[in-house]
Amino acid sequence: MRKTHSPQGFQYFMKRRYEQRFPKFKFQEPGETYGLMPIITPNQNHRTEIIQNNSSEQIYPHLKQRITNSQSKEKCDDSCILIGNTLKSLERRVLKPRISYQPEISPNKQVKLRSKSIKKQPKFDGIYYEGQKFCQEQDFQEKYANMRQYYNYINISNGLFIKPTVNYYKANISKSNNGYLVKSLLKQRWWWLVVDNDKENVNFLWESTRNDNFIFTMPCLEQVDKNDNLNIQQDYLDVQINSHPYAKLLPKNLVIQMNIQEKQIGKLNKLLNYEQCLQFCNNIRIFEITSTTKIHNHIQNNTHLGSKKNLFLNLKKYYELNSLNVFEFLPLTYHIKNKFDLENYLIQNLDTQKIWIVKPGELTNRGHGIQIYQSVNEVNIFLKGNHQHKNGQSKTFIVQQYITNPLLYNQRKFDIRCFILFTGINGQQKGYWYQDGYIRTSSKEFNLNNLSNKMIHLTNDAVQKYSEDYGKFEKGNKVSFEEFKKYITPEKFIQIYQKMKQIALDQFKAVAELLDPLKRENTFELFGLDFMIDDTYNTWLIETNTNPCLEQTGPLLTGFMPQLIDNLLKLVIDPLYPPPQFYSPKKFVYECLDNKFELIYDSSKLKLNRKNVVIDNEL
């Protein structure tokens, strides 16, 4: 350590890593000094001048200028001063003093030590599948995880966890009723192979009529309707669920569990494995999909909705049990199966002036066999004739009062076509309402003077397509719900829509113990419902059809039908027969999982008695 005089005080420079400077003290002028003083010039050139007089009057101006210059600059100049007989150089950089004071700590007071910093977990990067084969792009990972989660949700609602054992499946699609559309949509799913000749050794059979031989090869499940086995906390029962994208496809309690699941962080917010599924359902079944796992697009006892006589009898019984009048939902109807029923009908309506429409009681659609008569006598003459099926059995008929005051669309009669879907998967039977539909219009202006002209009174495509005015007023004689809503005002449309949806639910409840009584392993069926509206906006169910028309007649149905069938496949086929693992974004079949089907009926909510139910083999 060395000591030196300075105009600003004593400074001690220690040969360590860092310089330390102690507090300044007041400068005292030296009495007599001999030495050299630097003179600073404007161009920063330094020169030294000899001071001969030792008086403070001569040396003080030089010191004063030195002090002023040192205070005005942060960076010290290269200067030197002669002390005694030694020329000492000043340091270029002098640090300001650092004075630290250690506070006094009482012996009884504990000092809190600084805790070690906890390493934060890295944020979730959106990668759900880390295998080398999987594309690691976040967009692919998110879509792939959403698809797998959607399949698991649908399967859990049916008490299943799917475990595929094959990489592709076989299907046979009938050519009738626009089977080409169904085949083209199924071929887009690259894990399906469509074959033409083989109907027995396929996983999926789509036909226009029910194939009982194929259904008989499908296993039956226990005749017990499982009640709700989903695990749910009581605190969450009142949670709003309408905002969830799958809220309308799944039972309410499952959607509540989904909301709880998706609030978790990272990979846990997706339902992707069997262990996670066990948290949702107590009695979940691991279902191995093999080359022999079958599904058909028709169910046993579908005629309980599809035939006009069974539809009337089942709804009549259901409404009577619920203290309701069936003729508030259906026009006045009689089922004529023998001469005694005919006599009863004649007695009740002999003096009435009504128009009647007569329909075959058994399984028919597309306007086949429908007749309109001006009076009861004309109906009597027709029904007394000999009417037999090909197998020799006598036909029965539905005689229904004709709606003479229908609501008209631009002076022409119309009806409304809607769709419902029944599914029976793993013994879990559910009913869905399709949220879209369309209006079918006739080609001629409505009048009651010409009852024999079907182009006025029947709106079926199978009838209207032969009219010379077909497509003249509306393309394909079809009107969308949006256009119809504008025609009758949105308030009236909502009233009609809600009534149609309620009647659809009543149908499911009316035949709950009759449809698919043996609970075949995997079945489903799409039904077409026809409604009419009178001029007072009353809604009437006319009939329910199996094998509804899927033809793309006109621009409206060109977009409507593919979406209907694709939504059906997304809901029934894809979750049950999922694609094998794939690793490229090019393998995605659809970008959106939205679906217009809405769950309105669940058999697990009802106590059903299916004992002694007759299996219907009527074709």
Short mmCIF file of N, CA and C in Angstrom, two decimals, residues 533-606:
data_model
loop_
_atom_site.label_atom_id
_atom_site.label_comp_id
_atom_site.label_asym_id
_atom_site.label_seq_id
_atom_site.Cartn_x
_atom_site.Cartn_y
_atom_site.Cartn_z
N ILE A 533 -98.08 -27.90 -41.78
CA ILE A 533 -98.51 -26.76 -40.98
C ILE A 533 -99.83 -26.25 -41.56
N ASP A 534 -100.82 -26.02 -40.70
CA ASP A 534 -102.06 -25.45 -41.22
C ASP A 534 -102.00 -23.93 -41.13
N ASP A 535 -103.05 -23.28 -41.59
CA ASP A 535 -103.01 -21.82 -41.68
C ASP A 535 -103.12 -21.12 -40.32
N THR A 536 -103.34 -21.89 -39.25
CA THR A 536 -103.30 -21.34 -37.89
C THR A 536 -102.00 -21.72 -37.19
N TYR A 537 -101.04 -22.23 -37.95
CA TYR A 537 -99.69 -22.60 -37.48
C TYR A 537 -99.69 -23.76 -36.48
N ASN A 538 -100.66 -24.62 -36.60
CA ASN A 538 -100.60 -25.89 -35.88
C ASN A 538 -99.68 -26.84 -36.64
N THR A 539 -98.91 -27.63 -35.90
CA THR A 539 -97.94 -28.55 -36.50
C THR A 539 -98.46 -29.98 -36.40
N TRP A 540 -98.44 -30.69 -37.53
CA TRP A 540 -98.98 -32.05 -37.60
C TRP A 540 -97.91 -33.00 -38.14
N LEU A 541 -97.72 -34.12 -37.45
CA LEU A 541 -96.85 -35.18 -37.96
C LEU A 541 -97.64 -35.99 -38.99
N ILE A 542 -97.11 -36.13 -40.18
CA ILE A 542 -97.79 -36.89 -41.23
C ILE A 542 -97.31 -38.33 -41.26
N GLU A 543 -95.99 -38.53 -41.29
CA GLU A 543 -95.46 -39.89 -41.30
C GLU A 543 -93.98 -39.87 -40.98
N THR A 544 -93.44 -41.05 -40.66
CA THR A 544 -92.02 -41.26 -40.43
C THR A 544 -91.56 -42.37 -41.37
N ASN A 545 -90.43 -42.13 -42.06
CA ASN A 545 -89.99 -43.05 -43.11
C ASN A 545 -88.64 -43.68 -42.77
N THR A 546 -88.54 -44.98 -42.93
CA THR A 546 -87.23 -45.61 -43.01
C THR A 546 -86.71 -45.40 -44.43
N ASN A 547 -85.40 -45.47 -44.59
CA ASN A 547 -84.80 -45.26 -45.90
C ASN A 547 -85.29 -43.95 -46.53
N PRO A 548 -85.12 -42.82 -45.85
CA PRO A 548 -85.56 -41.54 -46.43
C PRO A 548 -84.74 -41.21 -47.68
N CYS A 549 -85.33 -40.45 -48.56
CA CYS A 549 -84.68 -40.12 -49.82
C CYS A 549 -83.43 -39.28 -49.56
N LEU A 550 -82.30 -39.73 -50.14
CA LEU A 550 -81.02 -39.03 -50.01
C LEU A 550 -80.54 -38.48 -51.35
N GLU A 551 -81.43 -38.42 -52.32
CA GLU A 551 -81.05 -37.92 -53.64
C GLU A 551 -80.74 -36.42 -53.57
N GLN A 552 -79.78 -35.99 -54.35
CA GLN A 552 -79.37 -34.59 -54.40
C GLN A 552 -80.10 -33.88 -55.54
N THR A 553 -81.40 -33.67 -55.33
CA THR A 553 -82.24 -33.04 -56.35
C THR A 553 -82.23 -31.53 -56.13
N GLY A 554 -81.46 -30.81 -56.92
CA GLY A 554 -81.42 -29.37 -56.81
C GLY A 554 -80.20 -28.88 -56.06
N PRO A 555 -79.90 -27.60 -56.20
CA PRO A 555 -78.70 -27.03 -55.56
C PRO A 555 -78.72 -27.11 -54.04
N LEU A 556 -79.89 -26.97 -53.42
CA LEU A 556 -79.95 -26.99 -51.96
C LEU A 556 -79.51 -28.34 -51.41
N LEU A 557 -80.02 -29.41 -51.99
CA LEU A 557 -79.69 -30.75 -51.48
C LEU A 557 -78.30 -31.19 -51.91
N THR A 558 -77.73 -30.53 -52.91
CA THR A 558 -76.36 -30.86 -53.31
C THR A 558 -75.38 -30.60 -52.17
N GLY A 559 -75.66 -29.58 -51.37
CA GLY A 559 -74.82 -29.34 -50.19
C GLY A 559 -75.38 -29.95 -48.93
N PHE A 560 -76.71 -30.10 -48.86
CA PHE A 560 -77.35 -30.60 -47.65
C PHE A 560 -77.06 -32.08 -47.41
N MET A 561 -77.23 -32.91 -48.41
CA MET A 561 -77.11 -34.35 -48.23
C MET A 561 -75.69 -34.81 -47.86
N PRO A 562 -74.63 -34.31 -48.53
CA PRO A 562 -73.29 -34.73 -48.09
C PRO A 562 -73.00 -34.36 -46.64
N GLN A 563 -73.48 -33.19 -46.20
CA GLN A 563 -73.25 -32.81 -44.81
C GLN A 563 -74.02 -33.71 -43.85
N LEU A 564 -75.25 -34.08 -44.20
CA LEU A 564 -76.05 -34.98 -43.37
C LEU A 564 -75.35 -36.33 -43.21
N ILE A 565 -74.92 -36.93 -44.32
CA ILE A 565 -74.28 -38.25 -44.25
C ILE A 565 -72.93 -38.16 -43.56
N ASP A 566 -72.17 -37.11 -43.82
CA ASP A 566 -70.87 -36.96 -43.18
C ASP A 566 -71.01 -36.80 -41.67
N ASN A 567 -72.02 -36.03 -41.23
CA ASN A 567 -72.26 -35.90 -39.79
C ASN A 567 -72.66 -37.22 -39.17
N LEU A 568 -73.43 -38.02 -39.89
CA LEU A 568 -73.80 -39.34 -39.41
C LEU A 568 -72.57 -40.23 -39.25
N LEU A 569 -71.69 -40.23 -40.24
CA LEU A 569 -70.48 -41.05 -40.16
C LEU A 569 -69.57 -40.58 -39.03
N LYS A 570 -69.46 -39.28 -38.82
CA LYS A 570 -68.65 -38.75 -37.72
C LYS A 570 -69.17 -39.20 -36.37
N LEU A 571 -70.48 -39.31 -36.25
CA LEU A 571 -71.09 -39.63 -34.96
C LEU A 571 -71.13 -41.12 -34.68
N VAL A 572 -71.35 -41.94 -35.70
CA VAL A 572 -71.57 -43.38 -35.48
C VAL A 572 -70.37 -44.22 -35.92
N ILE A 573 -69.89 -44.01 -37.13
CA ILE A 573 -68.88 -44.91 -37.70
C ILE A 573 -67.46 -44.56 -37.25
N ASP A 574 -67.06 -43.30 -37.35
CA ASP A 574 -65.66 -42.94 -37.07
C ASP A 574 -65.22 -43.23 -35.64
N PRO A 575 -66.01 -42.91 -34.60
CA PRO A 575 -65.54 -43.25 -33.25
C PRO A 575 -65.43 -44.75 -33.02
N LEU A 576 -66.33 -45.52 -33.64
CA LEU A 576 -66.32 -46.97 -33.43
C LEU A 576 -65.24 -47.65 -34.27
N TYR A 577 -64.98 -47.12 -35.44
CA TYR A 577 -63.95 -47.66 -36.34
C TYR A 577 -62.95 -46.54 -36.65
N PRO A 578 -62.11 -46.16 -35.66
CA PRO A 578 -61.21 -45.03 -35.87
C PRO A 578 -60.05 -45.39 -36.79
N PRO A 579 -59.41 -44.39 -37.37
CA PRO A 579 -58.24 -44.67 -38.21
C PRO A 579 -57.08 -45.15 -37.35
N PRO A 580 -56.17 -45.95 -37.92
CA PRO A 580 -54.96 -46.31 -37.17
C PRO A 580 -54.09 -45.08 -36.97
N GLN A 581 -53.04 -45.24 -36.17
CA GLN A 581 -52.14 -44.11 -35.93
C GLN A 581 -51.57 -43.61 -37.25
N PHE A 582 -51.61 -42.30 -37.44
CA PHE A 582 -50.96 -41.71 -38.61
C PHE A 582 -50.13 -40.53 -38.16
N TYR A 583 -49.16 -40.15 -38.97
CA TYR A 583 -48.12 -39.24 -38.52
C TYR A 583 -47.95 -38.02 -39.43
N SER A 584 -48.82 -37.86 -40.41
CA SER A 584 -48.69 -36.77 -41.36
C SER A 584 -49.99 -35.97 -41.43
N PRO A 585 -49.91 -34.62 -41.54
CA PRO A 585 -51.12 -33.81 -41.68
C PRO A 585 -51.94 -34.15 -42.92
N LYS A 586 -51.34 -34.78 -43.91
CA LYS A 586 -52.06 -35.12 -45.13
C LYS A 586 -53.12 -36.18 -44.90
N LYS A 587 -53.06 -36.88 -43.76
CA LYS A 587 -54.00 -37.98 -43.49
C LYS A 587 -55.32 -37.50 -42.89
N PHE A 588 -55.41 -36.21 -42.53
CA PHE A 588 -56.65 -35.72 -41.94
C PHE A 588 -57.76 -35.74 -42.99
N VAL A 589 -58.93 -36.29 -42.60
CA VAL A 589 -60.08 -36.37 -43.49
C VAL A 589 -60.92 -35.11 -43.38
N TYR A 590 -61.08 -34.59 -42.18
CA TYR A 590 -61.87 -33.39 -42.00
C TYR A 590 -61.18 -32.50 -40.96
N GLU A 591 -61.33 -31.19 -41.18
CA GLU A 591 -60.71 -30.22 -40.30
C GLU A 591 -61.59 -29.89 -39.10
N CYS A 592 -62.91 -30.01 -39.28
CA CYS A 592 -63.85 -29.57 -38.25
C CYS A 592 -64.62 -30.76 -37.71
N LEU A 593 -64.80 -30.79 -36.39
CA LEU A 593 -65.55 -31.87 -35.74
C LEU A 593 -66.97 -31.45 -35.39
N ASP A 594 -67.42 -30.30 -35.87
CA ASP A 594 -68.78 -29.84 -35.59
C ASP A 594 -69.80 -30.82 -36.15
N ASN A 595 -70.94 -30.91 -35.47
CA ASN A 595 -71.96 -31.86 -35.89
C ASN A 595 -73.33 -31.26 -35.61
N LYS A 596 -74.27 -31.43 -36.55
CA LYS A 596 -75.60 -30.87 -36.41
C LYS A 596 -76.59 -31.82 -35.73
N PHE A 597 -76.16 -33.02 -35.40
CA PHE A 597 -77.03 -33.91 -34.64
C PHE A 597 -77.05 -33.47 -33.18
N GLU A 598 -78.21 -33.59 -32.57
CA GLU A 598 -78.39 -33.19 -31.18
C GLU A 598 -79.05 -34.32 -30.40
N LEU A 599 -78.43 -34.71 -29.29
CA LEU A 599 -78.96 -35.79 -28.46
C LEU A 599 -80.22 -35.33 -27.75
N ILE A 600 -81.34 -36.05 -27.99
CA ILE A 600 -82.59 -35.70 -27.32
C ILE A 600 -83.17 -36.89 -26.54
N TYR A 601 -82.63 -38.08 -26.75
CA TYR A 601 -83.18 -39.27 -26.07
C TYR A 601 -82.04 -40.19 -25.66
N ASP A 602 -82.10 -40.68 -24.41
CA ASP A 602 -81.08 -41.59 -23.88
C ASP A 602 -81.80 -42.67 -23.08
N SER A 603 -81.66 -43.93 -23.50
CA SER A 603 -82.39 -45.02 -22.84
C SER A 603 -81.92 -45.25 -21.41
N SER A 604 -80.69 -44.84 -21.06
CA SER A 604 -80.19 -45.06 -19.71
C SER A 604 -80.94 -44.23 -18.68
N LYS A 605 -81.70 -43.21 -19.13
CA LYS A 605 -82.47 -42.38 -18.23
C LYS A 605 -83.84 -42.97 -17.92
N LEU A 606 -84.21 -44.05 -18.62
CA LEU A 606 -85.54 -44.63 -18.46
C LEU A 606 -85.47 -46.05 -17.92
#
